[in-house]
Short mmCIF file of C-alpha atoms in Angstrom, two decimals:
data_model
loop_
_atom_site.label_atom_id
_atom_site.label_comp_id
_atom_site.label_asym_id
_atom_site.label_seq_id
_atom_site.Cartn_x
_atom_site.Cartn_y
_atom_site.Cartn_z
CA LYS A 1 77.19 41.70 67.97
CA ASP A 2 75.13 44.93 67.73
CA LEU A 3 76.13 45.80 71.26
CA HIS A 4 79.75 45.04 70.44
CA THR A 5 79.97 42.59 73.27
CA SER A 6 80.57 38.81 73.60
CA LEU A 7 78.38 36.21 75.29
CA THR A 8 79.80 34.80 78.46
CA PRO A 9 79.79 30.97 78.41
CA ILE A 10 77.35 29.45 80.88
CA ASP A 11 77.61 26.30 82.88
CA LYS A 12 75.39 23.39 82.02
CA LEU A 13 72.31 23.48 84.16
CA GLU A 14 70.26 20.61 85.53
CA SER A 15 67.49 20.91 82.97
CA LEU A 16 66.83 22.48 79.61
CA LEU A 17 64.01 24.57 81.06
CA LEU A 18 66.33 26.31 83.46
CA GLU A 19 68.88 26.84 80.74
CA GLU A 20 66.21 28.32 78.44
CA LYS A 21 65.02 30.63 81.19
CA HIS A 22 68.55 31.85 81.83
CA LEU A 23 69.13 32.56 78.14
CA LYS A 24 65.85 34.50 77.92
CA ASP A 25 66.98 36.67 80.84
CA ILE A 26 70.24 37.41 79.04
CA VAL A 27 68.39 38.36 75.84
CA THR A 28 66.02 40.63 77.76
CA HIS A 29 68.94 42.37 79.45
CA LEU A 30 70.80 42.86 76.16
CA GLU A 31 67.65 44.16 74.45
CA SER A 32 67.13 46.66 77.24
CA LYS A 33 70.73 47.75 76.94
CA ARG A 34 70.36 48.17 73.16
CA ARG A 35 67.20 50.28 73.51
CA LYS A 36 68.84 52.45 76.17
CA ALA A 37 71.94 53.03 74.01
CA LEU A 38 69.83 53.95 70.98
CA SER A 39 67.55 56.21 73.01
CA GLU A 40 70.50 58.05 74.56
CA TRP A 41 72.11 58.45 71.15
CA ARG A 42 68.93 59.79 69.51
CA GLU A 43 68.40 62.28 72.35
CA LEU A 44 71.95 63.60 72.11
CA ASP A 45 71.86 63.61 68.32
CA ASN A 46 68.56 65.55 68.19
CA LEU A 47 69.86 68.12 70.69
CA ALA A 48 73.08 68.53 68.72
CA ARG A 49 71.15 69.01 65.47
CA LEU A 50 68.86 71.62 67.09
CA ILE A 51 71.75 73.64 68.50
CA CYS A 52 73.67 73.41 65.24
CA ARG A 53 70.68 74.91 63.43
CA ARG A 54 70.43 77.73 66.05
CA ILE A 55 74.08 78.71 65.79
CA ALA A 56 74.53 77.66 62.13
CA SER A 57 77.35 75.30 63.03
CA PRO A 58 78.32 72.02 61.22
CA LEU A 59 77.04 68.75 62.72
CA HIS A 60 79.30 66.06 64.17
CA ASP A 61 81.01 63.61 61.81
CA ILE A 62 80.59 60.46 63.92
CA GLN A 63 79.84 57.51 61.65
CA LEU A 64 77.32 55.15 63.27
CA SER A 65 76.94 51.50 62.24
CA GLY A 66 74.29 49.67 64.22
CA ILE A 67 74.14 50.43 67.89
CA PRO A 68 76.57 53.21 69.06
CA THR A 69 79.50 52.18 71.13
CA GLN A 70 80.26 53.70 74.52
CA LEU A 71 83.11 55.70 72.98
CA GLN A 72 80.84 57.10 70.25
CA THR A 73 78.20 58.08 72.80
CA SER A 74 80.83 59.80 74.97
CA SER A 75 82.15 61.72 71.93
CA LEU A 76 78.63 62.86 71.02
CA LEU A 77 77.96 63.89 74.62
CA SER A 78 81.16 65.96 74.72
CA PHE A 79 80.29 67.56 71.35
CA THR A 80 76.75 68.41 72.53
CA ASN A 81 78.03 69.95 75.78
CA SER A 82 80.41 72.21 73.85
CA LEU A 83 77.52 73.26 71.57
CA GLU A 84 75.37 74.12 74.60
CA ARG A 85 78.14 76.29 76.07
CA GLU A 86 78.55 78.10 72.76
CA LEU A 87 74.78 78.63 72.47
CA LYS A 88 74.57 80.13 75.97
CA ALA A 89 77.50 82.43 75.25
CA ARG A 90 75.94 83.64 71.99
CA GLU A 91 72.55 84.13 73.64
CA ALA A 92 74.19 86.23 76.36
CA ARG A 93 75.98 88.37 73.76
CA PHE A 94 72.77 88.72 71.77
CA LEU A 95 70.86 89.94 74.86
CA VAL A 96 73.57 92.51 75.62
CA PHE A 97 73.49 93.83 72.04
CA LYS A 98 69.69 93.82 72.00
CA ASN A 99 69.44 95.84 75.24
CA GLU A 100 72.08 98.34 74.09
CA ILE A 101 70.33 98.87 70.75
CA ALA A 102 66.93 99.22 72.44
CA GLU A 103 68.33 101.79 74.89
CA LEU A 104 69.90 103.85 72.10
CA ILE A 105 66.71 103.77 70.04
CA ASN A 106 64.56 104.77 73.02
CA THR A 107 66.93 107.61 73.90
CA MET A 108 66.97 108.95 70.36
CA GLU A 109 63.31 108.12 69.72
CA TYR A 110 64.59 106.53 66.54
CA CYS A 111 62.06 105.19 64.03
CA VAL A 112 62.90 101.54 63.16
CA ASN A 113 62.21 100.64 59.52
CA ASP A 114 64.81 97.92 59.02
CA GLU A 115 63.51 94.31 58.95
CA PHE A 116 66.68 92.85 60.46
CA LEU A 117 66.60 95.40 63.30
CA THR A 118 62.92 94.66 63.88
CA SER A 119 63.66 90.93 64.21
CA ILE A 120 66.33 91.69 66.81
CA LEU A 121 64.04 93.87 68.93
CA ALA A 122 61.06 91.47 68.77
CA PRO A 123 59.87 90.01 72.13
CA ASN A 124 61.69 86.76 73.04
CA SER A 125 63.77 87.05 69.89
CA GLU A 126 66.71 85.40 71.68
CA ALA A 127 64.75 82.09 71.69
CA ASN A 128 64.22 81.97 67.91
CA PHE A 129 66.92 84.15 66.37
CA ILE A 130 69.57 82.31 64.33
CA LEU A 131 72.69 83.09 66.33
CA SER A 132 75.20 82.46 63.58
CA GLN A 133 78.53 84.26 63.67
CA GLU A 134 77.50 86.13 60.53
CA ASN A 135 74.30 87.39 62.19
CA LEU A 136 76.18 88.39 65.33
CA ASN A 137 78.62 90.39 63.22
CA LYS A 138 75.66 92.10 61.49
CA ILE A 139 74.17 92.93 64.91
CA ILE A 140 77.49 94.47 65.99
CA GLU A 141 77.62 96.54 62.78
CA CYS A 142 74.02 97.63 63.31
CA LYS A 143 74.72 98.63 66.92
CA ASP A 144 77.88 100.51 65.91
CA THR A 145 75.96 102.43 63.23
CA ILE A 146 73.24 103.49 65.67
CA GLU A 147 75.81 104.31 68.35
CA LYS A 148 77.82 106.40 65.88
CA LYS A 149 74.69 108.31 64.90
CA PHE A 150 73.85 108.81 68.58
CA LEU A 151 77.34 110.15 69.34
CA GLU A 152 77.17 112.49 66.35
CA ILE A 153 73.85 113.90 67.56
CA LYS A 154 75.19 114.14 71.12
CA GLU A 155 78.33 115.97 69.97
CA LYS A 156 76.29 118.38 67.85
CA CYS A 157 73.81 118.94 70.68
CA ASP A 158 76.64 119.60 73.14
CA ARG A 159 78.14 122.21 70.81
CA LEU A 160 74.74 123.80 70.27
CA TRP A 161 74.01 123.88 74.00
CA LEU A 162 77.39 125.50 74.62
CA SER A 163 76.69 128.18 72.01
CA ILE A 164 73.09 128.71 73.15
CA GLU A 165 73.94 129.07 76.85
CA PHE A 166 76.79 131.43 75.98
CA LEU A 167 74.48 133.61 73.88
CA TRP A 168 71.74 133.48 76.53
CA ASN A 169 74.21 134.81 79.07
CA LEU A 170 75.57 137.65 76.92
CA LEU A 171 72.19 138.65 75.50
CA GLY A 172 70.45 138.57 78.90
CA VAL A 173 67.61 136.23 77.91
CA ASP A 174 64.80 135.80 80.46
CA ASN A 175 65.34 132.93 82.94
CA THR A 176 61.76 131.70 82.65
CA TYR A 177 62.19 131.17 78.91
CA ILE A 178 65.55 129.44 79.48
CA GLU A 179 64.14 126.95 82.02
CA SER A 180 61.15 126.19 79.80
CA PHE A 181 63.37 125.58 76.76
CA LYS A 182 65.71 123.31 78.72
CA GLU A 183 62.82 121.25 80.06
CA CYS A 184 61.36 120.71 76.58
CA ASN A 185 64.68 119.76 74.95
CA LYS A 186 66.58 117.79 77.56
CA LYS A 187 66.49 114.52 75.55
CA LEU A 188 68.89 113.67 72.73
CA THR A 189 66.17 113.19 70.16
CA THR A 190 66.07 114.30 66.55
CA LEU A 191 63.32 116.79 67.43
CA SER A 192 65.41 118.28 70.24
CA PHE A 193 68.35 118.63 67.86
CA GLU A 194 66.18 120.52 65.38
CA ASN A 195 64.89 122.81 68.15
CA LEU A 196 68.44 123.54 69.28
CA GLU A 197 69.46 124.49 65.76
CA LYS A 198 66.50 126.87 65.46
CA GLU A 199 67.23 128.47 68.84
CA ASN A 200 70.90 128.93 67.96
CA LEU A 201 69.99 130.67 64.69
CA ARG A 202 67.47 132.90 66.51
CA LEU A 203 70.06 133.98 69.08
CA LYS A 204 72.70 134.67 66.44
CA LYS A 205 70.24 136.92 64.62
CA MET A 206 69.46 138.68 67.90
CA ARG A 207 73.20 139.09 68.47
CA LEU A 208 73.62 140.89 65.15
CA ASP A 209 70.79 143.25 66.06
CA ASN A 210 72.51 144.20 69.35
CA LEU A 211 76.19 144.40 68.40
CA SER A 212 76.83 147.63 70.36
CA ASP A 213 75.96 145.87 73.64
CA TYR A 214 77.17 142.43 72.65
CA ILE A 215 80.77 143.21 71.59
CA PRO A 216 81.97 144.74 74.93
CA LYS A 217 80.54 141.75 76.81
CA LEU A 218 82.20 139.41 74.31
CA LYS A 219 85.60 141.03 74.96
CA GLU A 220 85.13 140.78 78.72
CA GLU A 221 84.15 137.13 78.44
CA LEU A 222 87.16 136.35 76.26
CA ILE A 223 89.61 138.04 78.66
CA PHE A 224 87.98 136.23 81.60
CA ALA A 225 88.34 132.86 79.79
CA TRP A 226 91.99 133.61 78.95
CA ASN A 227 92.74 134.59 82.55
CA LYS A 228 91.02 131.50 83.91
CA SER A 229 93.00 129.25 81.56
CA ARG A 230 96.25 131.14 82.32
CA PHE A 231 96.92 132.10 78.70
CA GLY A 232 99.74 134.64 78.54
CA ALA A 233 100.10 137.93 76.68
CA GLN A 234 101.89 136.26 73.77
CA LYS A 235 98.91 134.08 72.86
CA ARG A 236 96.47 136.95 73.34
CA GLU A 237 98.45 139.39 71.21
CA GLN A 238 98.84 136.75 68.52
CA PHE A 239 95.06 136.35 68.40
CA ILE A 240 94.60 140.14 68.13
CA LEU A 241 97.24 140.25 65.39
CA VAL A 242 95.34 137.66 63.33
CA TYR A 243 91.77 138.89 63.86
CA GLY A 244 92.35 142.57 64.56
CA SER A 245 91.62 144.72 67.58
CA GLN A 246 88.13 145.66 66.41
CA VAL A 247 85.46 142.98 66.72
CA SER A 248 83.39 143.04 63.56
CA GLU A 249 80.45 141.04 62.32
CA ASP A 250 82.84 138.84 60.33
CA SER A 251 85.13 138.06 63.28
CA LEU A 252 82.37 137.35 65.82
CA ALA A 253 82.54 133.60 65.24
CA ALA A 254 86.33 133.57 65.67
CA HIS A 255 86.09 135.37 69.03
CA GLU A 256 83.32 133.04 70.20
CA ASP A 257 85.35 130.00 69.13
CA ALA A 258 88.33 131.37 71.08
CA ILE A 259 86.15 131.53 74.21
CA PHE A 260 84.88 127.98 73.69
CA SER A 261 88.45 126.78 73.09
CA ALA A 262 89.65 128.41 76.33
CA HIS A 263 86.75 126.85 78.26
CA GLU A 264 87.54 123.44 76.76
CA TYR A 265 91.22 123.82 77.72
CA TYR A 266 90.19 124.70 81.28
CA LYS A 267 87.91 121.64 81.53
CA LYS A 268 90.64 119.31 80.30
CA ASN A 269 93.21 120.73 82.75
CA ILE A 270 90.88 121.73 85.58
CA LYS A 271 92.80 119.77 88.22
CA ILE A 272 96.10 121.53 87.46
CA LEU A 273 94.56 125.00 87.09
CA GLN A 274 92.47 124.79 90.27
CA LEU A 275 95.46 123.55 92.24
CA LEU A 276 97.54 126.38 90.78
CA GLU A 277 94.88 128.90 91.81
CA LYS A 278 94.92 127.51 95.35
CA ARG A 279 98.71 127.76 95.44
CA ASP A 280 98.63 131.38 94.27
CA GLU A 281 96.20 132.24 97.05
CA LEU A 282 98.42 130.59 99.67
CA TRP A 283 101.50 132.25 98.19
CA GLY A 284 99.83 135.68 98.39
CA ASN A 285 99.16 135.17 102.11
CA TYR A 286 102.69 133.88 102.61
CA GLN A 287 104.12 136.93 100.84
CA ARG A 288 102.15 139.31 103.06
CA MET A 289 103.35 137.55 106.20
CA GLU A 290 106.97 137.49 105.08
CA THR A 291 107.08 141.16 104.10
CA ASN A 292 105.45 142.23 107.40
CA HIS A 293 107.54 139.82 109.47
CA THR A 294 110.18 142.45 110.39
CA ASN A 295 107.68 145.23 111.14
CA ALA A 296 108.46 146.59 114.65
CA GLU A 297 104.80 147.39 115.37
CA LYS A 298 103.53 143.85 114.74
CA TYR A 299 103.60 142.88 118.44
CA GLN A 300 101.71 145.97 119.68
CA ASN A 301 97.96 145.95 120.38
CA ARG A 302 97.41 142.69 118.51
CA GLY A 303 95.33 140.70 121.00
CA GLY A 304 94.77 137.18 119.60
CA ALA A 305 95.61 138.21 116.04
CA LEU A 306 99.30 137.35 116.47
CA LEU A 307 98.47 133.81 117.60
CA LYS A 308 96.13 133.37 114.61
CA GLU A 309 98.83 134.66 112.28
CA GLU A 310 101.40 132.20 113.61
CA LYS A 311 98.90 129.36 113.32
CA PHE A 312 98.15 130.33 109.73
CA ARG A 313 101.88 130.65 109.01
CA LYS A 314 102.39 127.03 110.08
CA PHE A 315 99.48 125.96 107.87
CA VAL A 316 100.97 127.73 104.85
CA HIS A 317 104.44 126.27 105.48
CA ARG A 318 102.89 122.80 105.65
CA GLU A 319 100.46 123.16 102.72
CA LEU A 320 102.65 124.90 100.13
CA PRO A 321 105.24 122.08 99.76
CA ARG A 322 102.45 119.49 99.49
CA ILE A 323 100.76 121.45 96.68
CA ASP A 324 104.11 121.98 94.92
CA ILE A 325 104.78 118.21 94.92
CA GLU A 326 101.31 117.44 93.54
CA LEU A 327 101.55 120.17 90.88
CA ASN A 328 104.99 118.96 89.79
CA SER A 329 103.64 115.44 89.39
CA LEU A 330 100.53 116.51 87.42
CA ILE A 331 102.47 118.87 85.14
CA SER A 332 105.18 116.25 84.46
CA GLU A 333 102.48 113.75 83.49
CA TRP A 334 100.79 116.36 81.25
CA GLU A 335 104.07 117.26 79.52
CA LYS A 336 104.91 113.60 78.94
CA LYS A 337 101.48 112.99 77.43
CA ASN A 338 101.41 116.13 75.23
CA VAL A 339 105.16 116.22 74.40
CA THR A 340 105.33 119.96 75.12
CA LYS A 341 105.82 122.33 78.06
CA PHE A 342 102.86 123.32 80.23
CA LEU A 343 102.83 127.13 80.15
CA ILE A 344 101.49 129.45 82.84
CA ASP A 345 101.23 133.02 81.57
CA ASP A 346 103.75 132.24 78.78
CA VAL A 347 106.35 130.70 81.14
CA THR A 348 107.07 127.20 82.41
CA TYR A 349 106.09 126.13 85.91
CA ASP A 350 109.68 126.29 87.21
CA SER A 351 110.16 129.81 85.80
CA TYR A 352 106.82 130.88 87.27
CA ILE A 353 107.79 129.69 90.78
CA LYS A 354 111.23 131.32 90.50
CA ALA A 355 109.63 134.64 89.48
CA GLN A 356 107.41 134.52 92.58
CA HIS A 357 110.39 133.95 94.87
CA ASP A 358 112.36 136.74 93.15
CA CYS A 359 109.40 139.10 93.55
CA LEU A 360 109.20 138.32 97.27
CA GLN A 361 112.93 138.87 97.76
CA ASN A 362 112.80 142.22 95.94
CA GLU A 363 109.83 143.28 98.07
CA LYS A 364 111.76 142.51 101.26
CA GLU A 365 114.78 144.49 100.09
CA GLU A 366 112.64 147.50 99.13
CA ARG A 367 110.99 147.53 102.55
CA LYS A 368 114.35 147.26 104.27
CA LYS A 369 115.67 150.27 102.33
CA PHE A 370 112.56 152.28 103.17
CA ARG A 371 112.94 151.55 106.90
CA GLN A 372 116.57 152.67 106.79
CA MET A 373 115.61 155.93 105.06
CA SER A 374 112.81 156.60 107.58
CA ARG A 375 114.96 156.43 110.72
CA THR A 376 114.89 159.50 113.17
CA PRO A 377 117.73 161.99 112.47
CA THR A 378 120.35 162.45 115.23
CA ILE A 379 120.23 165.84 117.11
CA THR A 380 123.56 167.49 118.12
CA PRO A 381 123.55 168.34 121.89
CA VAL A 382 123.87 172.01 122.96
CA LYS A 383 126.46 173.27 125.48
CA LYS A 384 124.86 174.36 128.82
CA ASN A 385 127.73 176.04 130.79
CA LEU A 386 128.01 179.53 129.27
CA ASN A 387 129.27 182.76 131.00
CA CYS A 388 126.49 184.70 132.73
CA THR A 389 127.00 187.97 130.94
CA ILE A 390 124.19 190.09 129.56
CA SER A 391 125.15 189.16 126.03
CA ASN A 392 125.54 185.54 127.04
CA ASN A 393 122.14 185.59 128.74
CA ARG A 394 120.61 186.81 125.50
CA LEU A 395 122.54 184.12 123.66
CA ASN A 396 121.41 181.49 126.17
CA SER A 397 117.81 182.64 125.77
CA THR A 398 118.08 182.40 122.01
CA MET A 399 119.69 178.95 122.22
CA TYR A 400 117.02 177.81 124.69
CA ARG A 401 114.30 178.82 122.28
CA SER A 402 116.16 177.10 119.44
CA ARG A 403 116.55 173.97 121.56
CA ALA A 404 112.82 173.99 122.41
CA CYS A 405 111.95 174.34 118.74
CA ALA A 406 114.33 171.52 117.90
CA THR A 407 112.76 169.31 120.59
CA GLU A 408 109.31 170.06 119.26
CA GLN A 409 110.51 169.26 115.76
CA VAL A 410 112.02 165.96 116.95
CA ASN A 411 108.75 165.06 118.68
CA ARG A 412 106.88 165.77 115.49
CA ILE A 413 109.29 163.51 113.61
CA ARG A 414 109.00 160.71 116.16
CA GLN A 415 105.24 160.89 116.56
CA PRO A 416 103.99 159.29 113.34
CA GLN A 417 104.63 155.60 112.84
CA THR A 418 106.49 154.25 109.89
CA PRO A 419 104.00 154.19 107.06
CA ILE A 420 103.19 150.74 105.69
CA ILE A 421 104.09 150.29 102.06
CA PRO A 422 101.36 148.54 100.11
CA LEU A 423 102.45 145.17 98.72
CA THR A 424 103.33 144.90 95.11
CA PRO A 425 100.72 142.48 93.75
CA ILE A 426 101.92 139.18 92.36
CA LYS A 427 102.03 139.33 88.60
CA ARG A 428 99.91 136.25 88.06
CA ARG A 429 99.39 136.92 84.39
CA GLY A 430 100.37 139.53 81.89
CA SER A 431 98.07 142.52 82.10
CA PHE A 432 96.07 142.65 78.93
CA LEU A 433 93.79 145.32 77.54
CA TRP A 434 92.19 145.49 74.15
CA PRO A 435 93.84 148.10 71.92
CA ASN A 436 92.06 151.51 72.05
CA ASP A 437 90.05 150.36 75.08
CA SER A 438 92.24 151.84 77.81
#
């Protein structure tokens, strides 16, 4: 009955002793089966209770009366297996969070005063920590708080390093001091952050004491950053209009921020700008070859230079279209992402390319006009058969001398080669000078 089974009827045996022995064997077998069922149930039940305590989960609701049935044991086994999988998953998550928190704290050299955080970082804490969903959420919040603080310090340190290195460069600080300072403050610790703040304040004070040397360098650096980022004259003049042409003590920070902003823009779009710079270099070589292509002297006394030029011409003709395709793709992606036009010296990419082609065409036409104007003038031939009179002899002598002079003049005209006109440089960006600096 306890085993939820029925007794199989037995045949009558020869003697009561044999029948008794057979019944005892059946009882022994059933008793063994009962003990095994109870033992298996207790083992599974204890394991389930232990895991439920570890993960703060409710226990099973299987109602047991007497010895568990096979179905009840199977249900408990399935429940325990699911608990074990959940425990392993939570332990794995806990270890990941623990390692991330420990790494952040070690990097920041953060002083731990929180009891909950201390219990997380304790040795072998994953074996004893209550891995409830509530505790896991608290661990995530704790990690996010530390990570946020770390990112804040990192962002502040990055800005301070940018300012410090910029001021070191413009103020001409000794390299030995710079290397020593970098070595001592390379970690993102609270102490390093404080040292960076002190160094930044020291350099800003030094800057104010050397404004006469600092301001010209600041202007040069700003123009260099604008040129590198391909900011056009419109943006530059707008900045001058807002902050004035004279750099004062009050506008120093604005000019420095403009430099940092230009550098940041360059870093974000470095792929486009570097590819554009490469294209401009190739285009400059292409322009020189095209404008000199019709020069009559190009085949004389060249040696192997002509072969090299043709080889380079093929390279340019192959490379320029490839770069144009890549630039078009990158700029289209940028414009789609930023919902605005990508400007190069105040114009769009298509307008910039068209201006380059127009400039090349104008250069060719100017050279063609110059060659036409520099052609040798035609000399009118002189009659030879004149009457041999005394007066005619004098006339012939005079004409001979005139003809000789004319020949000499023609030789002087023919002697020099056609001068080479220097190329008009490509107007890569609007020329910009600070007011009253030219």
